Structures are given as structure tokens and as C-alpha cells.
Coordinates of C-alpha atoms in Angstrom, one line a residue:
M10 CA 24.1 21.0 57.5
Q11 CA 26.1 21.4 54.4
T12 CA 26.5 18.7 51.8
I13 CA 29.9 17.5 50.8
R14 CA 29.6 19.0 47.4
T15 CA 28.6 22.4 48.6
K16 CA 31.5 22.4 51.0
Q17 CA 34.0 21.4 48.1
K18 CA 32.6 24.2 45.9
Q19 CA 33.2 26.7 48.7
T20 CA 36.7 25.4 49.4
E21 CA 37.5 25.7 45.6
Q22 CA 36.2 29.3 45.4
H23 CA 38.3 30.3 48.3
I24 CA 41.4 28.8 46.7
Q25 CA 40.7 30.5 43.4
Q26 CA 40.5 33.8 45.3
N27 CA 43.9 33.0 47.0
R28 CA 42.1 32.8 50.5
C29 CA 42.7 29.9 52.8
P30 CA 39.5 27.9 53.3
K31 CA 40.3 27.1 56.9
C32 CA 41.1 30.6 58.4
G33 CA 40.5 33.1 55.5
G34 CA 44.2 34.1 55.3
V35 CA 46.0 34.8 52.1
L36 CA 47.6 31.9 50.2
I37 CA 51.2 32.4 49.3
V38 CA 53.2 30.4 46.7
R39 CA 56.1 28.7 48.4
K40 CA 58.9 26.4 47.5
G41 CA 59.6 23.3 49.5
K42 CA 61.5 20.1 49.5
Y43 CA 59.0 18.4 47.2
G44 CA 58.2 21.3 44.9
T45 CA 56.1 24.5 44.9
F46 CA 52.8 24.7 46.7
K47 CA 50.3 27.2 48.0
G48 CA 50.4 27.8 51.7
C49 CA 48.5 29.9 54.2
S50 CA 50.2 33.2 55.4
N51 CA 49.1 32.4 58.9
Y52 CA 51.6 29.5 59.2
P53 CA 52.3 28.0 61.9
K54 CA 48.8 28.7 63.3
C55 CA 47.0 27.4 60.2
K56 CA 48.9 24.7 58.2
F57 CA 46.7 24.6 55.1
T58 CA 48.6 23.7 51.9
Q59 CA 47.7 22.8 48.3
S60 CA 50.1 21.4 45.7
I61 CA 50.5 23.3 42.4
G62 CA 50.2 21.3 39.2

């Protein structure tokens, strides 16, 4: 069983490498209604997003 901190560190490492922490896909910078964000390239199967700044 992973601790919460360990899981958060792994998630941050994946995002820094431009990899989706859920499916391993590439994160792409996109523009949306509410600004720019990083989104998974496997959309709509994977709906992971992260806001930028």
C-alpha cells in the first residue's frame, strides 16, 4: 500500500516529464474557455487535466 505522500510525489514526477499520471499518455498544452491547461493526449478516454499558473 502506497502512502499519500508517495503517490503525490509520483504524480508530480509524471507531470514534470509531461506524462499523464493516470494512463501514461503525453500531456499537451491546450487553450480552453477558462485559460490554458495541460491535458492528456488520450482525451476523451482519459480526462486528466492540470491548470497552468
